[in-house]
Amino acid sequence: MKLYAFIFIFNCAHFSMPLDCFWNSCQYKKFSSKTPYNCIRDDIRDSVVKLDGCDVISIWTIIRHGKRSPGGNYSLYMKDAISLRNKVKSSYEKGTRFLCAQDVENLINWQVDSELFDKAHSLTREGYQEMFGIGKRLREAFIQLLDKVENGSYVIRSAYGHWVENGVIGFVEGLSNNKSMEIQHLAPQNDSLAVYYRCPKYMKEIRRHPKTYSEYDTYLENKEYLAAKKRIENRVGVELTNDNITGLYDLCRYAWSAIDNKPSPWCALFSMKDLEVMEYAGDLRHYYRNGFGNQLNVLMGEIVISDLYKKFIHAKDNRGVKIVAYFSHATMLDMVVSALGVFNDKMPLTGTFRNVNRKWRSSKVSAFAANLIAVLYRCGNVYKVGFYLNEELLTSMCDNGICSWQEFENKLIPFLNVTLEVCF
Ligand SMILES: *[C@@H]1O[C@H](CO)[C@@H](O)[C@H](O)[C@H]1NC(C)=O
Ligand SMILES: *[C@@H]1O[C@H](CO)[C@@H](O)[C@H](O)[C@H]1NC(C)=O
Ligand SMILES: *[C@@H]1O[C@H](CO)[C@@H](O)[C@H](O)[C@H]1NC(C)=O
Ligand SMILES: *[C@@H]1O[C@H](CO)[C@@H](O)[C@H](O)[C@H]1NC(C)=O
Ligand SMILES: *[C@@H]1O[C@H](CO)[C@@H](O)[C@H](O)[C@H]1NC(C)=O
Ligand SMILES: *[C@@H]1O[C@H](CO)[C@@H](O)[C@H](O)[C@H]1NC(C)=O
């Protein structure tokens, strides 16, 4: 890292103004809820804790779907923004030097991947591979338990939505070494893995209420955001609206091919600082819409995570299954993680101040394929539960990620009585 910085400063000494090149720098890879899984994941095969005298007897996991193509109006903003390439080129040719030559060249040479716009809101090839990889690594990390997952010894269940369901096929391929497994599909009326759709109070007072986005709106007027916007305008060479910035940012994060470790050249229009600013805007939206910003969000997470307790009680009594794998959306991951009480900041997030040390990070909790894995250990007649987020030990839980059965119970038993009653 230090060497890099040195070379970089040396190279840039020739310019009158120091230039941040993107192509040869340490890139910032945290893009809120559109972060490719490979940019932030660990590897459960390396991180799994082996406890002396203990066997893993059951696993419970909830996984966000993998990378999908943009939906709604977002692809329109992106298509518009693609035309801004010509502006970048012409202002570079006129002699403005806000971008490095190689970055301009990479941007001009970039080609639209047909997958990006052909089918809106659909799982991409990369998304499928993300799911396959999680299944495969789980199998390898827990081969003693998962070598043969007989029918009846697992539950694989998908929330409603083809972009979720299509990925489950990839997960099963990886987990079962390509044997067929039964997948349970939920419909909108029984979608217990997207409970919020069945909570009218949430849909009306949170998800669709402008108040939820007020801190985000405040941030868009914040000096720090406006300064980032100005810098992006300088690099493009024209004035931009917030929709234009959204289009450019989405090109930066969607065109990133993380499986092949290929950065998106569109990110060159953003400095590291700009990307941190964009990430925070995403954090604010997720925090109030799905996270600690509203107690109702936490409550819905409690309903879903209470299933973990029930499943592990069964496993403890030898009536359980080897693995429970649920597939859902970013909203549900945000809620479940909030229910566990991790990444909870003392001070609520606001649009007037970006705390660089905040715990809440949408780039972690709601990245593509983001996942929570709980592992039940039997150690003689004692039980322990390990928690992992994105295949990394969730050290903020209990004793460095490993809970005693008592701690596990203390946390989850109160959730057993939570219902959607408050929604009506
Ligand atoms: C797209 O934008 C149009 C016009 O602003 C709006 O009427 C429509 O509801 C938007 N659609 C979605 C899916 O957000
Ligand atoms: C910029 O955004 C505005 C709306 O906010 C839109 O009308 C315009 O087409 C966009 N321009 C580009 C080049 O994306
Ligand atoms: C699994 O089987 C399918 C269908 O037979 C095949 O297309 C796919 O390549 C196989 N995957 C692996 C990892 O072997
Ligand atoms: C297990 O279930 C799958 C999917 O329902 C089925 O295709 C397969 O034949 C079953 N295997 C056995 C051994 O019964
Ligand atoms: C959910 O509802 C659908 C449609 O009624 C049904 O086919 C499916 O079996 C149900 N799934 C579960 C897990 O109950
Ligand atoms: C849950 O509800 C049952 C029945 O109403 C009650 O006996 C129990 O004490 C409650 N448990 C918790 C943890 O609130």
JSON list of C-alpha atoms and ligand atoms in Angstrom, two decimals, residues 128 132 173-174 177-179, ligand 3:
[
{"chain": "A", "resi": 128, "resn": "TYR", "atom": "CA", "xyz": [-25.79, -17.06, -10.08]},
{"chain": "A", "resi": 132, "resn": "PHE", "atom": "CA", "xyz": [-23.15, -21.27, -6.37]},
{"chain": "A", "resi": 173, "resn": "GLU", "atom": "CA", "xyz": [-25.75, -26.97, -7.38]},
{"chain": "A", "resi": 174, "resn": "GLY", "atom": "CA", "xyz": [-22.84, -25.88, -5.19]},
{"chain": "A", "resi": 177, "resn": "ASN", "atom": "CA", "xyz": [-22.41, -31.30, -5.69]},
{"chain": "A", "resi": 178, "resn": "ASN", "atom": "CA", "xyz": [-25.07, -31.12, -8.39]},
{"chain": "A", "resi": 179, "resn": "LYS", "atom": "CA", "xyz": [-27.65, -33.51, -7.01]},
{"chain": "B", "resi": 3, "resn": "LIG", "atom": "C1", "xyz": [-24.60, -29.45, -12.88]},
{"chain": "B", "resi": 3, "resn": "LIG", "atom": "O1", "xyz": [-25.47, -30.11, -13.77]},
{"chain": "B", "resi": 3, "resn": "LIG", "atom": "C2", "xyz": [-25.98, -29.31, -14.82]},
{"chain": "B", "resi": 3, "resn": "LIG", "atom": "C3", "xyz": [-26.99, -30.12, -15.61]},
{"chain": "B", "resi": 3, "resn": "LIG", "atom": "O2", "xyz": [-26.58, -31.44, -15.74]},
{"chain": "B", "resi": 3, "resn": "LIG", "atom": "C4", "xyz": [-24.81, -28.81, -15.66]},
{"chain": "B", "resi": 3, "resn": "LIG", "atom": "O3", "xyz": [-25.28, -27.96, -16.68]},
{"chain": "B", "resi": 3, "resn": "LIG", "atom": "C5", "xyz": [-23.83, -28.04, -14.76]},
{"chain": "B", "resi": 3, "resn": "LIG", "atom": "O4", "xyz": [-22.71, -27.65, -15.49]},
{"chain": "B", "resi": 3, "resn": "LIG", "atom": "C6", "xyz": [-23.39, -28.91, -13.59]},
{"chain": "B", "resi": 3, "resn": "LIG", "atom": "N1", "xyz": [-22.57, -28.12, -12.68]},
{"chain": "B", "resi": 3, "resn": "LIG", "atom": "C7", "xyz": [-21.45, -28.56, -12.12]},
{"chain": "B", "resi": 3, "resn": "LIG", "atom": "C8", "xyz": [-20.76, -27.63, -11.20]},
{"chain": "B", "resi": 3, "resn": "LIG", "atom": "O5", "xyz": [-21.01, -29.66, -12.34]}
]
